[in-house]
Amino acid sequence: MPTKIEKDEISGQQTTGHEWDGIKELDTPMPKWWLYTFYATILFSAVYFVLFPSVPFVNSYFGGILGYNQREDVARRMEEAAAEQAPFMQRVAAATLEEIRGNPELLTYAQIGGRIAFNNNCAPCHQVGGAGARGYPNLADDDWLWGGRLEDIHKTIQYGIRNSDERSRQSAMPRYGADRILDQKQIGEVAEYVLSLSGRAEDAERAARGAQVFAEQCVACHGERGEGNRELGAPDLTNAIWLYGGDRRSIVETIYNARNGAMPAWEGRLDAATIKMLSVYVHALGGGE
Amino acid sequence: MKAAADEREHEDIVAAGRPKVVETPAGPLYASRVRIYPRGISGFYRNIKWGVLAVCLAIYYVTPWIRFDRGPGAPDQAVLLDITNARGYFFWIEIWPQEIYYLTGLLLIGAVGLFLVSSLFGRLWCGYTCPQTVWTDLFMLVERWIEGERHQRMRLDRAPMSAAKFARKSAKHAAWLLISLATGGAWIFYFNDAPTTMVEVLTGQSSLKLYFFVGLFTATTYVLAGFAREQVCTYMCPWPRFQAAMLDEQTLTVTYQAWRGEPRGKHKQGDSWEGRGDCVDCRACIAVCPTGIDIRDGMQLECIGCGLCIDACNDIMGKVGRPRELITFATLASQAERAKGHEAPYRLLRPRTIIYATMLVAVSGAMLAALLLRADVTLTVIRDRLPLFVTLSDGSIRNGYTVKIGNKAHEEREFRVLLDGAAVAGAEVSLGEAAGVSGESVAVRADSVGTVRVYARLERAAVTAESLPVDIVLLDRTGREVARERTVFRGPAGRP
C-alpha cells in the first residue's frame, strides 16, 4: 500500500502506486452492478447450501432442508411417463397379436414401442434394424429358423431358444466330428452334398457319397431335400441364407462342431405387453409371414 | 453549459449537413444521460404520427382476434403461430416448420423494403412505425396527461417528494404498467387461441409458461418505453449505425435549412429581418425532440426522422411572420444548391433506389412464386442404413426405405408409392405393415405426416453395381405424380 494517495492527472482516479516502465495502474473500483451481482451470487450460494444437498460427509451427505433428491426426481418422472403410457400398455396387454395388427393406433404404438425395446434389449446381438450378424439371425429377411408368423416370433421371444426354460425352443445338432460320429472324409462328402443343394458342388461323385451320409444322419431334422424343419429350428440348406457362413469351410466346421445358438427367454425380464410390441416390431421388419 | 457549447459548435457549421467535428475528449468517454422532457406539439407531422401510432397499435391488439374459418380440425384464428403443434397460420397460408424459409423471405422483404424506404425518405421506420417509437410515444402521451407539460414535469422532478408528487408519479407508473400488461398480454395471443387464452389467463388457469411470457413482455415494454426510451435508439439498436450505408445526398431527411436560418439570433417584434437568418433561436425544435437533440447541428445519429421539430418550427415561423419550413424534409444535395441560390429537383430514381427496388421485386416475386407453387405433399425418403440391404432366401436383394409423406391438405388422402429408374426396372415394391397401409396404397391423415416402410426387391442378377440410382415416386388417387425423391438401391460388392 502506498503511503501517499496519488491521483492520476487525466482521469482524476487514484492509482495503485504500482509502476511498470512508466505506466501506472489506476485503482478503478469494480462497477457497482458487477459488485452487487457478485454479492447476490454469494448470497444465492449460501441459501442454496442450506436448501439443497451440499456438504459431503464420509458415508452420507447433508441433504438440504428441502429434501430434494435427483434420484427420486428421475424415479418420479419415470413413473409419470409410465403412468402416461399405462392406458396404451394395458390395451396392448389385453389385445391379441392379431387385434394389435388390426388397430391402426395400437399398431403404431406397438411398432414404436417395439423399436425402443428392441434397441434396448435385442440390438446387441441382432443389431439395430434386425440386421443380424454371423450366428445371430437377420430378422429382416424372409428365412425363419423357428417360424416367421406373429405368434411364432412371439413364442421365440417369450421363451427363447435352447436355454434353461423348459418351454424354450429346443433342439440339438450332434457334433459329428468332435464326437467321432462321422470321420473327416464323410464330413467332407456331406459338406459337398450340402453345397450341391444350392447348386454349388464341385465334385458330383463326392456329393453323391455325401448324399448317402446325409440320408442316414441329417434328414431327420433337415428334411429329405434339405429344406429344413421349423419345428426343430433346422435351417433350410437349399437357399441363399447361411447363419454361420455358406462357404465350404464354414459348412465343414458346422458339421464338425455343430452350432446350437441360444437366445434367452424374455418372459420375466420384459412384461407381456413389451414382448407383444417386440413381436409386432420384428414381424414388420420386412420378413414377417 | 450545453447551450453554450452548442453555440460554439454552430459557428463551425457552414453548410447544412456538414459533419460536426468532434474533438476526442481527454476525460472519460462515458456521458450520463441527460433527461429529456419533450414538449407536446401539434401539427402536420404530429398528426401523421398519431395516425400511424393508432394504426400500429390497432394492428397489434386486434390481429389475434380476427377469425378465419379453415374447416374442422384446424384453428379458426387468422394469425396464429402454434408452437405446440408446429404450424404457422396466416389467413389462407399455413406453413409447416420445414417451410421456415417463408419467414426468411418475409424478413428479406422487410429488410430490403426498409432499405428502399430509408434511401428514399430517411428514417421513416424509426420515426413512425418502430415499436420502440410507437410505445415510447404512447407512454409520453400518458406522462403528459398525468404530469403535465414539459415545464411542469421538470418542476415536478425537481420538487421534493410530497403526497401530490407521489400520487402523480404512482398514477403514471400504474398507467404505464397497465399498458405494458396489455402489450405483454396481447403478445401471447399470437401463439395461442386468443379467446380461450384470454379467459384462462384472467381466471388464473393458464400455464406458468404463459404467465412468464406475459410478465417478460410487460417488463420489457415498461422498461424500454418508460425508461430506456431514446437510449434504445442511440445505444442499443444497430439500425441507426448502418443506415448510413442506405442514405445518400439525395435522401429526404429532416433538415434545418441553415442557408435560410443563419445567422440566428433573438428577434424582437418590429426589428428588421435584414442581414440575419430566420432562426430566432427559440429552441422549440429541441424542446419537442423525443431524442433531445438540436436538429440545427445537421444530420445526426440520434435523429429518428419523426419531423416533430418541423411542426414546432412552423408554429414559431407563423408567429414571427416568416415563411414556414425552416426545418423541412429535404436532401443534402438540394440544400447545397439552395445555399447557392439554385433550385434542385428531388431525384427519386437513383442507382441505389433502382437496385433496392429491383431486389424488392425479385425477392417478393420469388416468394410469391414459391407460395403459389407450394406443394401440399412432401416426400422424405430415408434409406435403411442397417441393414444396408437384405439377401433373401432365393438370393435376391431387398432394400428398405422409410418414406415419410406429409399431407398438408385438410383431408385424408391416399397415395401410391412407386419406384422409378432404368437400373431398377424389374424391382418389385411392397409396403411394410403400418397404420394406413392397405395393399399398394397408404392413407395419410389430414394435416399430418404418415410413415410407411417401402421394400424394393431386385433379382441378384439385376444388381449390377453396389449402388443403383432410383427415384421414389408418389402418386395421388388419380394417378398423378405429386412428389419424387432421388435415392439409391444398394447391393453387395462385385458383380453377380
Short mmCIF file of N, CA and C in Angstrom, two decimals, chain A residues 26-149:
data_model
loop_
_atom_site.label_atom_id
_atom_site.label_comp_id
_atom_site.label_asym_id
_atom_site.label_seq_id
_atom_site.Cartn_x
_atom_site.Cartn_y
_atom_site.Cartn_z
N LEU A 26 -4.33 2.33 -12.63
CA LEU A 26 -5.39 3.05 -11.93
C LEU A 26 -6.10 2.10 -10.98
N ASP A 27 -6.47 2.62 -9.84
CA ASP A 27 -7.20 1.82 -8.86
C ASP A 27 -8.69 2.05 -9.07
N THR A 28 -9.18 1.54 -10.20
CA THR A 28 -10.59 1.75 -10.54
C THR A 28 -11.45 0.76 -9.77
N PRO A 29 -12.46 1.26 -9.07
CA PRO A 29 -13.31 0.30 -8.35
C PRO A 29 -14.14 -0.55 -9.31
N MET A 30 -14.54 -1.71 -8.84
CA MET A 30 -15.42 -2.57 -9.61
C MET A 30 -16.69 -1.80 -9.95
N PRO A 31 -17.27 -2.03 -11.13
CA PRO A 31 -18.57 -1.40 -11.39
C PRO A 31 -19.59 -1.88 -10.35
N LYS A 32 -20.43 -0.98 -9.94
CA LYS A 32 -21.39 -1.31 -8.88
C LYS A 32 -22.27 -2.50 -9.25
N TRP A 33 -22.75 -2.48 -10.49
CA TRP A 33 -23.66 -3.56 -10.89
C TRP A 33 -22.94 -4.89 -10.80
N TRP A 34 -21.63 -4.90 -11.13
CA TRP A 34 -20.88 -6.16 -11.10
C TRP A 34 -20.73 -6.64 -9.66
N LEU A 35 -20.39 -5.66 -8.81
CA LEU A 35 -20.15 -5.99 -7.41
C LEU A 35 -21.42 -6.55 -6.75
N TYR A 36 -22.56 -5.90 -7.02
CA TYR A 36 -23.81 -6.35 -6.40
C TYR A 36 -24.24 -7.69 -6.96
N THR A 37 -23.97 -7.90 -8.25
CA THR A 37 -24.28 -9.21 -8.81
C THR A 37 -23.44 -10.29 -8.12
N PHE A 38 -22.19 -9.93 -7.89
CA PHE A 38 -21.29 -10.87 -7.21
C PHE A 38 -21.78 -11.18 -5.81
N TYR A 39 -22.18 -10.13 -5.07
CA TYR A 39 -22.70 -10.36 -3.71
C TYR A 39 -23.97 -11.22 -3.78
N ALA A 40 -24.78 -10.96 -4.80
CA ALA A 40 -26.03 -11.72 -4.94
C ALA A 40 -25.72 -13.20 -5.16
N THR A 41 -24.67 -13.50 -5.94
CA THR A 41 -24.34 -14.90 -6.18
C THR A 41 -23.84 -15.56 -4.90
N ILE A 42 -23.10 -14.78 -4.08
CA ILE A 42 -22.63 -15.34 -2.79
C ILE A 42 -23.83 -15.67 -1.91
N LEU A 43 -24.77 -14.73 -1.88
CA LEU A 43 -25.98 -14.93 -1.08
C LEU A 43 -26.74 -16.15 -1.61
N PHE A 44 -26.82 -16.23 -2.93
CA PHE A 44 -27.52 -17.36 -3.55
C PHE A 44 -26.89 -18.68 -3.13
N SER A 45 -25.55 -18.73 -3.17
CA SER A 45 -24.88 -20.00 -2.85
C SER A 45 -25.11 -20.37 -1.39
N ALA A 46 -25.14 -19.35 -0.51
CA ALA A 46 -25.37 -19.64 0.91
C ALA A 46 -26.77 -20.24 1.10
N VAL A 47 -27.74 -19.62 0.45
CA VAL A 47 -29.12 -20.12 0.55
C VAL A 47 -29.19 -21.52 -0.05
N TYR A 48 -28.53 -21.68 -1.17
CA TYR A 48 -28.55 -22.98 -1.87
C TYR A 48 -27.96 -24.07 -0.98
N PHE A 49 -26.88 -23.73 -0.27
CA PHE A 49 -26.22 -24.70 0.61
C PHE A 49 -27.17 -25.22 1.67
N VAL A 50 -28.02 -24.34 2.15
CA VAL A 50 -28.95 -24.74 3.21
C VAL A 50 -30.12 -25.52 2.63
N LEU A 51 -30.61 -25.10 1.48
CA LEU A 51 -31.84 -25.69 0.93
C LEU A 51 -31.59 -27.03 0.23
N PHE A 52 -30.46 -27.14 -0.45
CA PHE A 52 -30.25 -28.30 -1.31
C PHE A 52 -29.08 -29.15 -0.81
N PRO A 53 -29.00 -30.40 -1.29
CA PRO A 53 -27.87 -31.26 -0.89
C PRO A 53 -26.56 -30.54 -1.17
N SER A 54 -25.68 -30.47 -0.15
CA SER A 54 -24.47 -29.68 -0.38
C SER A 54 -23.23 -30.30 0.23
N VAL A 55 -23.22 -30.52 1.56
CA VAL A 55 -21.96 -30.88 2.22
C VAL A 55 -21.79 -32.40 2.25
N PRO A 56 -20.71 -32.93 1.69
CA PRO A 56 -20.49 -34.37 1.76
C PRO A 56 -19.87 -34.78 3.09
N PHE A 57 -20.40 -35.85 3.70
CA PHE A 57 -19.77 -36.44 4.86
C PHE A 57 -19.07 -37.71 4.41
N VAL A 58 -18.55 -38.52 5.37
CA VAL A 58 -17.81 -39.72 4.97
C VAL A 58 -18.74 -40.73 4.29
N ASN A 59 -19.83 -41.07 4.94
CA ASN A 59 -20.73 -42.07 4.36
C ASN A 59 -22.07 -41.51 3.91
N SER A 60 -22.28 -40.24 4.13
CA SER A 60 -23.56 -39.67 3.72
C SER A 60 -23.32 -38.22 3.33
N TYR A 61 -24.34 -37.45 3.29
CA TYR A 61 -24.19 -36.03 2.95
C TYR A 61 -25.32 -35.26 3.56
N PHE A 62 -25.10 -33.96 3.67
CA PHE A 62 -26.18 -33.10 4.14
C PHE A 62 -27.19 -32.93 3.02
N GLY A 63 -28.43 -33.35 3.26
CA GLY A 63 -29.42 -33.43 2.19
C GLY A 63 -30.19 -32.15 1.91
N GLY A 64 -29.95 -31.11 2.70
CA GLY A 64 -30.68 -29.86 2.48
C GLY A 64 -32.04 -29.92 3.11
N ILE A 65 -32.54 -28.75 3.57
CA ILE A 65 -33.79 -28.79 4.32
C ILE A 65 -35.01 -28.98 3.41
N LEU A 66 -34.84 -28.81 2.10
CA LEU A 66 -35.97 -29.06 1.20
C LEU A 66 -36.14 -30.55 0.91
N GLY A 67 -35.09 -31.32 1.22
CA GLY A 67 -35.18 -32.77 1.00
C GLY A 67 -35.21 -33.17 -0.46
N TYR A 68 -34.65 -32.33 -1.30
CA TYR A 68 -34.66 -32.64 -2.74
C TYR A 68 -33.63 -33.71 -3.06
N ASN A 69 -33.99 -34.60 -3.97
CA ASN A 69 -33.11 -35.70 -4.34
C ASN A 69 -33.27 -35.96 -5.83
N GLN A 70 -32.18 -35.86 -6.56
CA GLN A 70 -32.26 -36.01 -8.02
C GLN A 70 -32.70 -37.42 -8.42
N ARG A 71 -32.23 -38.40 -7.64
CA ARG A 71 -32.59 -39.78 -7.96
C ARG A 71 -34.10 -39.98 -7.86
N GLU A 72 -34.65 -39.40 -6.77
CA GLU A 72 -36.12 -39.50 -6.62
C GLU A 72 -36.84 -38.76 -7.73
N ASP A 73 -36.23 -37.65 -8.14
CA ASP A 73 -36.82 -36.84 -9.20
C ASP A 73 -36.91 -37.66 -10.49
N VAL A 74 -35.82 -38.34 -10.81
CA VAL A 74 -35.81 -39.18 -12.01
C VAL A 74 -36.85 -40.28 -11.87
N ALA A 75 -36.87 -40.92 -10.70
CA ALA A 75 -37.82 -42.01 -10.48
C ALA A 75 -39.25 -41.52 -10.64
N ARG A 76 -39.50 -40.33 -10.12
CA ARG A 76 -40.85 -39.77 -10.21
C ARG A 76 -41.21 -39.50 -11.68
N ARG A 77 -40.25 -38.96 -12.42
CA ARG A 77 -40.53 -38.68 -13.83
C ARG A 77 -40.75 -39.96 -14.62
N MET A 78 -39.98 -40.99 -14.28
CA MET A 78 -40.17 -42.27 -14.95
C MET A 78 -41.57 -42.80 -14.66
N GLU A 79 -41.98 -42.62 -13.38
CA GLU A 79 -43.33 -43.07 -13.01
C GLU A 79 -44.39 -42.30 -13.77
N GLU A 80 -44.15 -41.00 -13.91
CA GLU A 80 -45.12 -40.17 -14.64
C GLU A 80 -45.24 -40.63 -16.09
N ALA A 81 -44.05 -40.90 -16.69
CA ALA A 81 -44.05 -41.35 -18.08
C ALA A 81 -44.78 -42.68 -18.18
N ALA A 82 -44.51 -43.58 -17.22
CA ALA A 82 -45.15 -44.89 -17.24
C ALA A 82 -46.66 -44.75 -17.08
N ALA A 83 -47.05 -43.78 -16.21
CA ALA A 83 -48.48 -43.57 -15.99
C ALA A 83 -49.16 -43.07 -17.26
N GLU A 84 -48.43 -42.24 -18.01
CA GLU A 84 -49.00 -41.74 -19.26
C GLU A 84 -49.12 -42.86 -20.29
N GLN A 85 -48.15 -43.78 -20.24
CA GLN A 85 -48.17 -44.88 -21.20
C GLN A 85 -49.17 -45.97 -20.78
N ALA A 86 -49.49 -45.99 -19.50
CA ALA A 86 -50.26 -47.09 -18.95
C ALA A 86 -51.51 -47.46 -19.75
N PRO A 87 -52.35 -46.47 -20.12
CA PRO A 87 -53.57 -46.87 -20.85
C PRO A 87 -53.24 -47.66 -22.12
N PHE A 88 -52.21 -47.22 -22.84
CA PHE A 88 -51.82 -47.93 -24.06
C PHE A 88 -51.27 -49.32 -23.73
N MET A 89 -50.40 -49.36 -22.71
CA MET A 89 -49.80 -50.64 -22.36
C MET A 89 -50.87 -51.63 -21.93
N GLN A 90 -51.89 -51.12 -21.21
CA GLN A 90 -52.96 -52.02 -20.79
C GLN A 90 -53.74 -52.55 -21.99
N ARG A 91 -53.95 -51.65 -22.96
CA ARG A 91 -54.69 -52.09 -24.15
C ARG A 91 -53.87 -53.11 -24.93
N VAL A 92 -52.55 -52.85 -25.03
CA VAL A 92 -51.69 -53.80 -25.74
C VAL A 92 -51.69 -55.14 -25.02
N ALA A 93 -51.60 -55.08 -23.67
CA ALA A 93 -51.55 -56.32 -22.90
C ALA A 93 -52.85 -57.11 -23.06
N ALA A 94 -53.97 -56.38 -23.17
CA ALA A 94 -55.26 -57.06 -23.24
C ALA A 94 -55.56 -57.59 -24.64
N ALA A 95 -54.98 -56.97 -25.64
CA ALA A 95 -55.31 -57.35 -27.02
C ALA A 95 -54.51 -58.57 -27.47
N THR A 96 -55.08 -59.30 -28.43
CA THR A 96 -54.30 -60.38 -29.04
C THR A 96 -53.38 -59.76 -30.09
N LEU A 97 -52.41 -60.56 -30.55
CA LEU A 97 -51.48 -60.03 -31.55
C LEU A 97 -52.22 -59.57 -32.80
N GLU A 98 -53.23 -60.36 -33.19
CA GLU A 98 -53.98 -60.01 -34.40
C GLU A 98 -54.80 -58.74 -34.20
N GLU A 99 -55.31 -58.56 -32.97
CA GLU A 99 -56.07 -57.34 -32.68
C GLU A 99 -55.18 -56.11 -32.77
N ILE A 100 -53.94 -56.26 -32.29
CA ILE A 100 -53.00 -55.13 -32.36
C ILE A 100 -52.75 -54.79 -33.82
N ARG A 101 -52.57 -55.83 -34.63
CA ARG A 101 -52.32 -55.61 -36.05
C ARG A 101 -53.47 -54.88 -36.72
N GLY A 102 -54.68 -55.20 -36.26
CA GLY A 102 -55.86 -54.65 -36.92
C GLY A 102 -56.22 -53.25 -36.48
N ASN A 103 -55.62 -52.77 -35.40
CA ASN A 103 -55.98 -51.46 -34.87
C ASN A 103 -54.85 -50.47 -35.19
N PRO A 104 -55.10 -49.49 -36.07
CA PRO A 104 -54.03 -48.58 -36.50
C PRO A 104 -53.31 -47.91 -35.34
N GLU A 105 -54.08 -47.50 -34.35
CA GLU A 105 -53.49 -46.77 -33.23
C GLU A 105 -52.55 -47.67 -32.43
N LEU A 106 -53.04 -48.88 -32.11
CA LEU A 106 -52.22 -49.82 -31.35
C LEU A 106 -51.03 -50.29 -32.16
N LEU A 107 -51.25 -50.46 -33.48
CA LEU A 107 -50.16 -50.93 -34.34
C LEU A 107 -49.01 -49.92 -34.34
N THR A 108 -49.36 -48.63 -34.50
CA THR A 108 -48.33 -47.59 -34.49
C THR A 108 -47.62 -47.56 -33.14
N TYR A 109 -48.41 -47.61 -32.07
CA TYR A 109 -47.82 -47.59 -30.73
C TYR A 109 -46.89 -48.78 -30.53
N ALA A 110 -47.35 -49.97 -30.95
CA ALA A 110 -46.56 -51.19 -30.75
C ALA A 110 -45.28 -51.15 -31.58
N GLN A 111 -45.38 -50.62 -32.80
CA GLN A 111 -44.19 -50.58 -33.65
C GLN A 111 -43.13 -49.63 -33.08
N ILE A 112 -43.59 -48.49 -32.56
CA ILE A 112 -42.62 -47.53 -32.00
C ILE A 112 -42.07 -48.05 -30.67
N GLY A 113 -42.99 -48.53 -29.81
CA GLY A 113 -42.56 -49.08 -28.53
C GLY A 113 -41.67 -50.29 -28.73
N GLY A 114 -42.02 -51.10 -29.73
CA GLY A 114 -41.23 -52.30 -30.02
C GLY A 114 -39.83 -51.94 -30.48
N ARG A 115 -39.73 -50.87 -31.27
CA ARG A 115 -38.41 -50.47 -31.75
C ARG A 115 -37.52 -50.06 -30.58
N ILE A 116 -38.10 -49.32 -29.64
CA ILE A 116 -37.31 -48.87 -28.49
C ILE A 116 -36.86 -50.07 -27.67
N ALA A 117 -37.81 -51.00 -27.41
CA ALA A 117 -37.47 -52.20 -26.63
C ALA A 117 -36.45 -53.04 -27.38
N PHE A 118 -36.57 -53.11 -28.69
CA PHE A 118 -35.63 -53.89 -29.49
C PHE A 118 -34.21 -53.31 -29.37
N ASN A 119 -34.12 -51.98 -29.51
CA ASN A 119 -32.81 -51.35 -29.46
C ASN A 119 -32.19 -51.48 -28.08
N ASN A 120 -33.03 -51.53 -27.04
CA ASN A 120 -32.51 -51.67 -25.68
C ASN A 120 -32.10 -53.10 -25.37
N ASN A 121 -32.83 -54.08 -25.90
CA ASN A 121 -32.66 -55.45 -25.44
C ASN A 121 -32.11 -56.41 -26.50
N CYS A 122 -32.46 -56.22 -27.74
CA CYS A 122 -32.17 -57.20 -28.77
C CYS A 122 -31.01 -56.81 -29.68
N ALA A 123 -30.84 -55.48 -29.85
CA ALA A 123 -29.86 -55.00 -30.80
C ALA A 123 -28.42 -55.43 -30.51
N PRO A 124 -28.04 -55.65 -29.22
CA PRO A 124 -26.66 -56.11 -29.00
C PRO A 124 -26.31 -57.35 -29.82
N CYS A 125 -27.24 -58.29 -30.00
CA CYS A 125 -26.96 -59.47 -30.83
C CYS A 125 -27.50 -59.29 -32.25
N HIS A 126 -28.77 -58.93 -32.36
CA HIS A 126 -29.41 -58.91 -33.68
C HIS A 126 -29.13 -57.63 -34.47
N GLN A 127 -28.47 -56.66 -33.86
CA GLN A 127 -28.14 -55.38 -34.49
C GLN A 127 -29.38 -54.51 -34.68
N VAL A 128 -29.12 -53.23 -34.74
CA VAL A 128 -30.20 -52.27 -35.00
C VAL A 128 -30.85 -52.62 -36.33
N GLY A 129 -32.15 -52.57 -36.38
CA GLY A 129 -32.87 -52.88 -37.62
C GLY A 129 -32.93 -54.38 -37.87
N GLY A 130 -32.49 -55.18 -36.90
CA GLY A 130 -32.53 -56.63 -37.08
C GLY A 130 -31.57 -57.13 -38.15
N ALA A 131 -30.52 -56.36 -38.39
CA ALA A 131 -29.59 -56.70 -39.47
C ALA A 131 -28.87 -58.02 -39.23
N GLY A 132 -28.76 -58.41 -37.97
CA GLY A 132 -28.13 -59.68 -37.68
C GLY A 132 -26.63 -59.65 -37.86
N ALA A 133 -26.00 -60.76 -37.49
CA ALA A 133 -24.56 -60.91 -37.63
C ALA A 133 -24.30 -62.41 -37.71
N ARG A 134 -23.08 -62.80 -37.92
CA ARG A 134 -22.76 -64.22 -38.00
C ARG A 134 -23.19 -64.90 -36.69
N GLY A 135 -24.09 -65.86 -36.81
CA GLY A 135 -24.58 -66.57 -35.62
C GLY A 135 -25.81 -65.93 -35.02
N TYR A 136 -26.12 -64.71 -35.41
CA TYR A 136 -27.32 -64.04 -34.90
C TYR A 136 -28.20 -63.71 -36.10
N PRO A 137 -29.33 -64.38 -36.22
CA PRO A 137 -30.10 -64.29 -37.45
C PRO A 137 -30.51 -62.87 -37.83
N ASN A 138 -30.47 -62.65 -39.12
CA ASN A 138 -31.04 -61.42 -39.68
C ASN A 138 -32.56 -61.54 -39.57
N LEU A 139 -33.19 -60.54 -38.93
CA LEU A 139 -34.64 -60.62 -38.71
C LEU A 139 -35.43 -59.89 -39.79
N ALA A 140 -34.69 -59.31 -40.75
CA ALA A 140 -35.37 -58.56 -41.80
C ALA A 140 -35.51 -59.37 -43.08
N ASP A 141 -34.91 -60.57 -43.11
CA ASP A 141 -35.03 -61.37 -44.33
C ASP A 141 -36.23 -62.31 -44.23
N ASP A 142 -36.41 -63.14 -45.25
CA ASP A 142 -37.62 -63.96 -45.30
C ASP A 142 -37.35 -65.41 -44.87
N ASP A 143 -36.22 -65.66 -44.22
CA ASP A 143 -35.87 -67.01 -43.79
C ASP A 143 -35.99 -67.08 -42.27
N TRP A 144 -36.78 -68.02 -41.77
CA TRP A 144 -37.01 -68.10 -40.33
C TRP A 144 -36.67 -69.50 -39.84
N LEU A 145 -35.85 -69.59 -38.81
CA LEU A 145 -35.50 -70.90 -38.26
C LEU A 145 -36.69 -71.51 -37.53
N TRP A 146 -37.40 -70.69 -36.75
CA TRP A 146 -38.49 -71.18 -35.90
C TRP A 146 -39.83 -70.62 -36.32
N GLY A 147 -39.93 -70.07 -37.52
CA GLY A 147 -41.21 -69.57 -38.00
C GLY A 147 -41.30 -68.06 -37.95
N GLY A 148 -41.92 -67.48 -38.94
CA GLY A 148 -41.97 -66.02 -39.06
C GLY A 148 -43.36 -65.45 -38.92
N ARG A 149 -44.33 -66.27 -38.48
CA ARG A 149 -45.65 -65.72 -38.22
C ARG A 149 -45.59 -64.98 -36.89
#
